Amino acid sequence: MRLSRRSLLAQSAGFASLSLLPNMARAAPASRKVIFDTDPGIDDAMALLLLHGTPNIELVGITTAAGNGLIDTTTRNALYLAERFRIDVPVSKGQGASLDGVTSSPPVTIHGRNALGDIPLSAVHKKLDPRPAHDLIIDLVRANPHEITLVATGHMTNLALALRKAPDIASLVKDVVLMGGAFGHHDARGNVTPAAEANFHGDPRAADEICAARWPVTIVGLDVTTQTLMTDAYFENLRQHGGQSGRFLWDITRVYMMFHRGLGLDGIYVNDASAAAYVIAPELFKTQKGAVRVSTEGVTLGESVQKADGRVYPPGDWDNRPSVQICTEVDAEGVRSLFRKAVFQMA
């Protein structure tokens, strides 16, 4: 008997029983439109493939940020990934420097000199969209009111520039999901300083302005991303059964895996792909609401702190700011299964 592709995918993800349900009981969920603001980056590439490999996610644009590489590097990588994996959406270059004019040095020991694990990269023929990244964001949001989810996994400069130029988009966006910050859950603190996570540290003013805007924000920080590990055995399974995408993921994670082993880990943290996982399956996460501030100066530059809703303090800098949702718990095996299913979907 020949099994359907749907049944094979369900079994490979550990959900064999789903294939027994009648079609009418498993209506496809509505499509969600996503703009991916990214600094590829190994974990950004993982997040992009997770979004691309999930049937009910419709990528409508990719905007590039600085972070895992300088802006020219991350922009080239975004074009390369879009071309290699046939992601037919506009790709637009963002501003390399932060809102305060700072250009951060890329973490070459983590992501490699080309930010994609130093694998050989072929020539890219896909052309950039001529609009600056923040203009592409504005145009797409206005053209799709209340439908766009913004997912940001690098420095948050483009989102802040879009807000500054067009504050009205805050009321037009469906939601905003950020990979950044750390709030002390599971003892999660900084990863570039004792106080700060890398994406918020790279443009703390942008992160603080995004958390001040009147749009629905969820922050997927180190509190949960460091709770999900993917081992060599996991990536070996993807390499064997995940086609081109699985082999690509194995190749780019070799440098990344070596870095994490230097931290005493038997696998890599799932950072940016956790933000994509939240968009696809928010039920895998527990959250907490409250106003968030990001420090923009001094020794705590980039530190993120939440004043939980319901807690009473004397008047302070968290007052009169919107409630932001942060992730505090994650079903790690659920995230791994979700990612595996998306990769097998593309095989």
Short mmCIF file of N, CA, C and O in Angstrom, two decimals, residues 116-224:
data_model
loop_
_atom_site.label_atom_id
_atom_site.label_comp_id
_atom_site.label_asym_id
_atom_site.label_seq_id
_atom_site.Cartn_x
_atom_site.Cartn_y
_atom_site.Cartn_z
N LEU A 116 27.21 32.32 7.19
CA LEU A 116 26.47 31.08 6.93
C LEU A 116 27.38 29.87 7.11
O LEU A 116 27.39 28.94 6.29
N GLY A 117 28.15 29.90 8.17
CA GLY A 117 28.97 28.75 8.52
C GLY A 117 30.14 28.51 7.59
O GLY A 117 30.72 27.43 7.58
N ASP A 118 30.48 29.52 6.78
CA ASP A 118 31.60 29.46 5.83
C ASP A 118 31.44 28.36 4.79
O ASP A 118 32.43 27.86 4.23
N ILE A 119 30.21 27.97 4.48
CA ILE A 119 30.00 27.06 3.35
C ILE A 119 30.24 27.85 2.06
O ILE A 119 30.08 29.08 2.02
N PRO A 120 30.63 27.19 0.97
CA PRO A 120 30.77 27.89 -0.31
C PRO A 120 29.41 28.43 -0.77
O PRO A 120 28.41 27.72 -0.72
N LEU A 121 29.39 29.66 -1.23
CA LEU A 121 28.15 30.29 -1.70
C LEU A 121 28.28 30.59 -3.18
O LEU A 121 29.24 31.24 -3.61
N SER A 122 27.32 30.13 -3.96
CA SER A 122 27.34 30.37 -5.40
C SER A 122 26.93 31.81 -5.70
O SER A 122 26.42 32.53 -4.84
N ALA A 123 27.17 32.22 -6.95
CA ALA A 123 26.78 33.56 -7.38
C ALA A 123 25.27 33.73 -7.27
O ALA A 123 24.50 32.78 -7.46
N VAL A 124 24.86 34.93 -6.93
CA VAL A 124 23.44 35.23 -6.75
C VAL A 124 22.96 36.11 -7.89
O VAL A 124 23.59 37.11 -8.24
N HIS A 125 21.82 35.74 -8.49
CA HIS A 125 21.26 36.50 -9.60
C HIS A 125 20.00 37.28 -9.21
O HIS A 125 19.60 38.19 -9.93
N LYS A 126 19.39 36.92 -8.10
CA LYS A 126 18.19 37.63 -7.65
C LYS A 126 18.53 39.08 -7.34
O LYS A 126 19.55 39.36 -6.70
N LYS A 127 17.69 40.00 -7.75
CA LYS A 127 17.93 41.42 -7.57
C LYS A 127 17.23 41.95 -6.32
O LYS A 127 16.16 41.48 -5.94
N LEU A 128 17.86 42.95 -5.72
CA LEU A 128 17.25 43.62 -4.58
C LEU A 128 16.04 44.44 -5.01
O LEU A 128 16.02 45.03 -6.09
N ASP A 129 15.05 44.50 -4.13
CA ASP A 129 13.99 45.48 -4.29
C ASP A 129 14.62 46.87 -4.08
O ASP A 129 15.45 47.05 -3.18
N PRO A 130 14.29 47.85 -4.90
CA PRO A 130 14.96 49.15 -4.79
C PRO A 130 14.59 49.95 -3.55
O PRO A 130 15.31 50.90 -3.19
N ARG A 131 13.51 49.58 -2.88
CA ARG A 131 13.09 50.35 -1.70
C ARG A 131 13.96 50.03 -0.49
O ARG A 131 14.35 48.87 -0.30
N PRO A 132 14.26 51.02 0.34
CA PRO A 132 14.89 50.71 1.64
C PRO A 132 13.98 49.78 2.44
O PRO A 132 12.75 49.78 2.27
N ALA A 133 14.57 49.00 3.32
CA ALA A 133 13.81 47.98 4.05
C ALA A 133 12.60 48.57 4.78
O ALA A 133 11.51 48.00 4.73
N HIS A 134 12.78 49.71 5.42
CA HIS A 134 11.66 50.25 6.19
C HIS A 134 10.53 50.72 5.28
O HIS A 134 9.35 50.64 5.65
N ASP A 135 10.85 51.16 4.06
CA ASP A 135 9.79 51.53 3.11
C ASP A 135 9.04 50.31 2.61
O ASP A 135 7.81 50.35 2.40
N LEU A 136 9.76 49.21 2.37
CA LEU A 136 9.07 47.98 1.96
C LEU A 136 8.12 47.52 3.06
O LEU A 136 6.98 47.11 2.77
N ILE A 137 8.55 47.60 4.31
CA ILE A 137 7.68 47.23 5.42
C ILE A 137 6.42 48.09 5.42
O ILE A 137 5.29 47.59 5.51
N ILE A 138 6.59 49.40 5.29
CA ILE A 138 5.44 50.32 5.30
C ILE A 138 4.49 49.99 4.16
O ILE A 138 3.26 49.90 4.35
N ASP A 139 5.04 49.82 2.96
CA ASP A 139 4.20 49.57 1.79
C ASP A 139 3.42 48.27 1.92
O ASP A 139 2.22 48.21 1.60
N LEU A 140 4.07 47.21 2.38
CA LEU A 140 3.40 45.92 2.49
C LEU A 140 2.33 45.93 3.58
O LEU A 140 1.26 45.33 3.43
N VAL A 141 2.63 46.60 4.70
CA VAL A 141 1.64 46.68 5.78
C VAL A 141 0.41 47.47 5.33
O VAL A 141 -0.74 47.05 5.56
N ARG A 142 0.64 48.59 4.65
CA ARG A 142 -0.49 49.39 4.19
C ARG A 142 -1.31 48.68 3.12
O ARG A 142 -2.53 48.86 3.03
N ALA A 143 -0.64 47.86 2.31
CA ALA A 143 -1.34 47.12 1.26
C ALA A 143 -2.09 45.91 1.81
O ALA A 143 -2.97 45.37 1.11
N ASN A 144 -1.77 45.50 3.02
CA ASN A 144 -2.39 44.31 3.64
C ASN A 144 -2.79 44.63 5.07
O ASN A 144 -2.27 44.04 6.03
N PRO A 145 -3.72 45.57 5.26
CA PRO A 145 -4.05 46.01 6.62
C PRO A 145 -4.56 44.86 7.50
O PRO A 145 -5.37 44.06 7.07
N HIS A 146 -4.01 44.79 8.72
CA HIS A 146 -4.40 43.83 9.74
C HIS A 146 -4.10 42.38 9.35
O HIS A 146 -4.66 41.46 9.94
N GLU A 147 -3.19 42.19 8.39
CA GLU A 147 -2.86 40.84 7.94
C GLU A 147 -1.39 40.48 8.14
O GLU A 147 -1.05 39.29 8.13
N ILE A 148 -0.52 41.45 8.31
CA ILE A 148 0.92 41.21 8.32
C ILE A 148 1.44 40.93 9.73
O ILE A 148 1.15 41.68 10.67
N THR A 149 2.20 39.85 9.86
CA THR A 149 3.00 39.61 11.06
C THR A 149 4.45 39.97 10.74
O THR A 149 5.03 39.46 9.78
N LEU A 150 5.01 40.86 11.55
CA LEU A 150 6.42 41.22 11.42
C LEU A 150 7.24 40.31 12.33
O LEU A 150 6.99 40.26 13.54
N VAL A 151 8.19 39.59 11.76
CA VAL A 151 9.07 38.73 12.54
C VAL A 151 10.48 39.29 12.40
O VAL A 151 11.03 39.31 11.29
N ALA A 152 11.08 39.73 13.49
CA ALA A 152 12.40 40.36 13.47
C ALA A 152 13.38 39.52 14.27
O ALA A 152 13.14 39.24 15.45
N THR A 153 14.51 39.16 13.63
CA THR A 153 15.48 38.28 14.28
C THR A 153 16.90 38.84 14.23
O THR A 153 17.86 38.11 14.45
N GLY A 154 17.05 40.12 13.93
CA GLY A 154 18.36 40.77 13.95
C GLY A 154 18.26 42.05 14.75
O GLY A 154 17.38 42.20 15.61
N HIS A 155 19.15 43.00 14.48
CA HIS A 155 18.98 44.32 15.07
C HIS A 155 17.65 44.89 14.59
O HIS A 155 17.26 44.71 13.43
N MET A 156 16.94 45.60 15.45
CA MET A 156 15.55 45.98 15.19
C MET A 156 15.43 47.34 14.48
O MET A 156 14.37 47.94 14.46
N THR A 157 16.48 47.78 13.83
CA THR A 157 16.55 49.13 13.26
C THR A 157 15.45 49.37 12.23
O THR A 157 14.81 50.44 12.22
N ASN A 158 15.20 48.42 11.34
CA ASN A 158 14.23 48.64 10.26
C ASN A 158 12.83 48.87 10.79
O ASN A 158 12.10 49.73 10.28
N LEU A 159 12.44 48.11 11.80
CA LEU A 159 11.10 48.28 12.37
C LEU A 159 10.95 49.65 13.01
O LEU A 159 9.91 50.31 12.87
N ALA A 160 12.00 50.09 13.71
CA ALA A 160 11.94 51.40 14.36
C ALA A 160 11.88 52.52 13.31
O ALA A 160 11.13 53.49 13.47
N LEU A 161 12.65 52.40 12.22
CA LEU A 161 12.61 53.41 11.16
C LEU A 161 11.24 53.45 10.50
O LEU A 161 10.73 54.53 10.17
N ALA A 162 10.63 52.29 10.31
CA ALA A 162 9.28 52.24 9.74
C ALA A 162 8.28 52.95 10.65
O ALA A 162 7.42 53.71 10.18
N LEU A 163 8.39 52.71 11.95
CA LEU A 163 7.50 53.38 12.91
C LEU A 163 7.70 54.89 12.91
O LEU A 163 6.74 55.66 12.99
N ARG A 164 8.97 55.31 12.86
CA ARG A 164 9.25 56.75 12.88
C ARG A 164 8.67 57.45 11.65
O ARG A 164 8.14 58.56 11.74
N LYS A 165 8.79 56.79 10.49
CA LYS A 165 8.31 57.41 9.25
C LYS A 165 6.80 57.30 9.10
O LYS A 165 6.16 58.21 8.57
N ALA A 166 6.23 56.20 9.56
CA ALA A 166 4.80 55.95 9.36
C ALA A 166 4.19 55.38 10.63
O ALA A 166 3.91 54.18 10.71
N PRO A 167 3.96 56.21 11.65
CA PRO A 167 3.41 55.70 12.91
C PRO A 167 2.08 54.99 12.75
O PRO A 167 1.72 54.15 13.59
N ASP A 168 1.36 55.27 11.67
CA ASP A 168 0.05 54.64 11.46
C ASP A 168 0.12 53.13 11.27
O ASP A 168 -0.88 52.43 11.50
N ILE A 169 1.30 52.61 10.89
CA ILE A 169 1.37 51.16 10.66
C ILE A 169 1.17 50.36 11.94
O ILE A 169 0.81 49.18 11.88
N ALA A 170 1.38 51.01 13.10
CA ALA A 170 1.19 50.29 14.37
C ALA A 170 -0.23 49.77 14.50
O ALA A 170 -0.46 48.70 15.07
N SER A 171 -1.19 50.52 13.96
CA SER A 171 -2.59 50.10 14.04
C SER A 171 -2.99 49.19 12.89
O SER A 171 -4.11 48.67 12.87
N LEU A 172 -2.08 48.97 11.93
CA LEU A 172 -2.39 48.16 10.75
C LEU A 172 -1.74 46.80 10.77
O LEU A 172 -2.10 45.93 9.98
N VAL A 173 -0.74 46.61 11.65
CA VAL A 173 -0.03 45.34 11.73
C VAL A 173 -0.86 44.34 12.53
O VAL A 173 -1.48 44.69 13.54
N LYS A 174 -0.85 43.09 12.09
CA LYS A 174 -1.54 42.04 12.85
C LYS A 174 -0.82 41.79 14.17
O LYS A 174 -1.42 41.82 15.24
N ASP A 175 0.49 41.51 14.10
CA ASP A 175 1.30 41.39 15.31
C ASP A 175 2.78 41.45 14.96
O ASP A 175 3.17 41.42 13.79
N VAL A 176 3.59 41.56 16.00
CA VAL A 176 5.03 41.70 15.89
C VAL A 176 5.68 40.66 16.80
O VAL A 176 5.33 40.57 17.98
N VAL A 177 6.60 39.88 16.25
CA VAL A 177 7.30 38.86 17.02
C VAL A 177 8.80 39.14 16.91
O VAL A 177 9.36 39.18 15.81
N LEU A 178 9.44 39.34 18.06
CA LEU A 178 10.86 39.68 18.11
C LEU A 178 11.65 38.55 18.73
O LEU A 178 11.26 38.00 19.76
N MET A 179 12.78 38.18 18.13
CA MET A 179 13.73 37.34 18.83
C MET A 179 14.77 38.28 19.43
O MET A 179 15.58 38.87 18.72
N GLY A 180 14.73 38.41 20.74
CA GLY A 180 15.66 39.31 21.40
C GLY A 180 15.39 39.35 22.89
O GLY A 180 14.37 38.87 23.38
N GLY A 181 16.34 39.92 23.60
CA GLY A 181 16.16 40.14 25.02
C GLY A 181 16.34 38.89 25.87
O GLY A 181 16.47 37.77 25.38
N ALA A 182 16.36 39.14 27.17
CA ALA A 182 16.43 38.09 28.19
C ALA A 182 15.87 38.69 29.47
O ALA A 182 16.23 39.82 29.83
N PHE A 183 15.01 37.94 30.15
CA PHE A 183 14.27 38.50 31.27
C PHE A 183 14.47 37.74 32.57
O PHE A 183 13.74 37.95 33.54
N GLY A 184 15.45 36.84 32.61
CA GLY A 184 15.79 36.17 33.85
C GLY A 184 15.09 34.86 34.12
O GLY A 184 15.42 34.17 35.09
N HIS A 185 14.12 34.48 33.29
CA HIS A 185 13.47 33.18 33.45
C HIS A 185 14.48 32.09 33.07
O HIS A 185 15.21 32.21 32.10
N HIS A 186 14.49 31.02 33.85
CA HIS A 186 15.49 29.95 33.68
C HIS A 186 16.91 30.52 33.78
O HIS A 186 17.84 30.01 33.15
N ASP A 187 17.06 31.60 34.53
CA ASP A 187 18.34 32.27 34.75
C ASP A 187 18.94 32.81 33.45
O ASP A 187 20.16 32.94 33.32
N ALA A 188 18.10 33.12 32.48
CA ALA A 188 18.59 33.68 31.22
C ALA A 188 18.97 35.14 31.41
O ALA A 188 18.15 35.95 31.84
N ARG A 189 20.20 35.44 31.08
CA ARG A 189 20.71 36.81 31.13
C ARG A 189 21.26 37.16 29.76
O ARG A 189 20.77 36.68 28.75
N GLY A 190 22.28 37.98 29.71
CA GLY A 190 22.83 38.39 28.43
C GLY A 190 23.69 37.32 27.79
O GLY A 190 24.16 36.40 28.46
N ASN A 191 23.91 37.47 26.46
CA ASN A 191 24.87 36.59 25.78
C ASN A 191 26.00 37.35 25.10
O ASN A 191 26.92 36.73 24.58
N VAL A 192 25.92 38.68 25.09
CA VAL A 192 27.06 39.47 24.61
C VAL A 192 27.67 40.30 25.72
O VAL A 192 28.83 40.71 25.65
N THR A 193 26.88 40.60 26.74
CA THR A 193 27.37 41.15 28.01
C THR A 193 26.58 40.44 29.10
O THR A 193 25.58 39.78 28.82
N PRO A 194 27.00 40.57 30.36
CA PRO A 194 26.21 39.95 31.42
C PRO A 194 24.77 40.47 31.49
O PRO A 194 23.89 39.80 32.04
N ALA A 195 24.52 41.63 30.86
CA ALA A 195 23.20 42.24 30.94
C ALA A 195 22.36 42.07 29.67
O ALA A 195 21.13 42.07 29.75
N ALA A 196 23.00 41.92 28.50
CA ALA A 196 22.28 42.14 27.24
C ALA A 196 22.39 40.98 26.26
O ALA A 196 23.45 40.38 26.11
N GLU A 197 21.27 40.74 25.58
CA GLU A 197 21.21 39.80 24.45
C GLU A 197 21.63 40.55 23.18
O GLU A 197 21.42 41.76 23.05
N ALA A 198 22.17 39.82 22.20
CA ALA A 198 22.85 40.43 21.06
C ALA A 198 21.95 41.32 20.21
O ALA A 198 22.35 42.43 19.82
N ASN A 199 20.73 40.88 19.87
CA ASN A 199 19.89 41.68 18.98
C ASN A 199 19.48 43.00 19.62
O ASN A 199 19.47 44.04 18.96
N PHE A 200 19.13 42.97 20.90
CA PHE A 200 18.77 44.21 21.59
C PHE A 200 20.00 45.07 21.83
O PHE A 200 19.93 46.30 21.74
N HIS A 201 21.13 44.46 22.10
CA HIS A 201 22.36 45.21 22.34
C HIS A 201 22.81 45.93 21.07
O HIS A 201 23.38 47.02 21.14
N GLY A 202 22.56 45.33 19.89
CA GLY A 202 23.01 45.93 18.63
C GLY A 202 22.30 47.22 18.28
O GLY A 202 22.86 48.08 17.61
N ASP A 203 21.04 47.36 18.68
CA ASP A 203 20.31 48.62 18.51
C ASP A 203 19.29 48.75 19.64
O ASP A 203 18.09 48.55 19.44
N PRO A 204 19.77 49.09 20.84
CA PRO A 204 18.85 49.13 21.99
C PRO A 204 17.78 50.20 21.87
O PRO A 204 16.66 50.00 22.34
N ARG A 205 18.11 51.31 21.23
CA ARG A 205 17.09 52.37 21.10
C ARG A 205 15.94 51.89 20.21
O ARG A 205 14.77 52.14 20.50
N ALA A 206 16.28 51.19 19.15
CA ALA A 206 15.23 50.64 18.29
C ALA A 206 14.35 49.65 19.05
O ALA A 206 13.12 49.69 18.96
N ALA A 207 14.97 48.75 19.82
CA ALA A 207 14.20 47.77 20.59
C ALA A 207 13.28 48.47 21.58
O ALA A 207 12.11 48.06 21.75
N ASP A 208 13.77 49.51 22.24
CA ASP A 208 12.94 50.21 23.22
C ASP A 208 11.78 50.93 22.55
O ASP A 208 10.65 50.92 23.06
N GLU A 209 12.01 51.52 21.38
CA GLU A 209 10.93 52.21 20.67
C GLU A 209 9.87 51.23 20.17
O GLU A 209 8.67 51.52 20.19
N ILE A 210 10.31 50.06 19.73
CA ILE A 210 9.35 49.04 19.27
C ILE A 210 8.47 48.59 20.43
O ILE A 210 7.26 48.38 20.25
N CYS A 211 9.05 48.46 21.61
CA CYS A 211 8.28 48.03 22.78
C CYS A 211 7.38 49.14 23.32
O CYS A 211 6.51 48.87 24.16
N ALA A 212 7.59 50.37 22.85
CA ALA A 212 6.75 51.49 23.28
C ALA A 212 5.58 51.73 22.34
O ALA A 212 4.64 52.47 22.69
N ALA A 213 5.61 51.13 21.15
CA ALA A 213 4.56 51.38 20.16
C ALA A 213 3.28 50.64 20.52
O ALA A 213 3.30 49.59 21.16
N ARG A 214 2.17 51.17 20.05
CA ARG A 214 0.86 50.59 20.34
C ARG A 214 0.51 49.54 19.28
O ARG A 214 -0.44 49.69 18.50
N TRP A 215 1.30 48.50 19.24
CA TRP A 215 1.00 47.35 18.40
C TRP A 215 1.27 46.10 19.22
O TRP A 215 1.99 46.14 20.21
N PRO A 216 0.69 44.96 18.87
CA PRO A 216 0.85 43.77 19.70
C PRO A 216 2.22 43.12 19.50
O PRO A 216 2.54 42.65 18.40
N VAL A 217 3.02 43.11 20.55
CA VAL A 217 4.39 42.60 20.49
C VAL A 217 4.53 41.36 21.36
O VAL A 217 4.06 41.32 22.50
N THR A 218 5.20 40.34 20.82
CA THR A 218 5.63 39.18 21.59
C THR A 218 7.14 39.06 21.45
O THR A 218 7.66 39.09 20.34
N ILE A 219 7.83 38.92 22.57
CA ILE A 219 9.28 38.78 22.58
C ILE A 219 9.64 37.34 22.91
O ILE A 219 9.24 36.81 23.95
N VAL A 220 10.37 36.72 21.99
CA VAL A 220 10.87 35.35 22.19
C VAL A 220 12.35 35.49 22.52
O VAL A 220 13.19 35.62 21.63
N GLY A 221 12.66 35.51 23.82
CA GLY A 221 14.01 35.81 24.26
C GLY A 221 14.80 34.58 24.67
O GLY A 221 14.36 33.44 24.50
N LEU A 222 15.97 34.83 25.21
CA LEU A 222 16.85 33.75 25.64
C LEU A 222 16.21 32.88 26.71
O LEU A 222 16.62 31.73 26.92
N ASP A 223 15.19 33.41 27.39
CA ASP A 223 14.48 32.64 28.41
C ASP A 223 13.96 31.32 27.86
O ASP A 223 13.92 30.31 28.57
N VAL A 224 13.54 31.32 26.58
CA VAL A 224 13.04 30.08 25.98
C VAL A 224 13.96 29.53 24.89
O VAL A 224 14.02 28.32 24.69
#
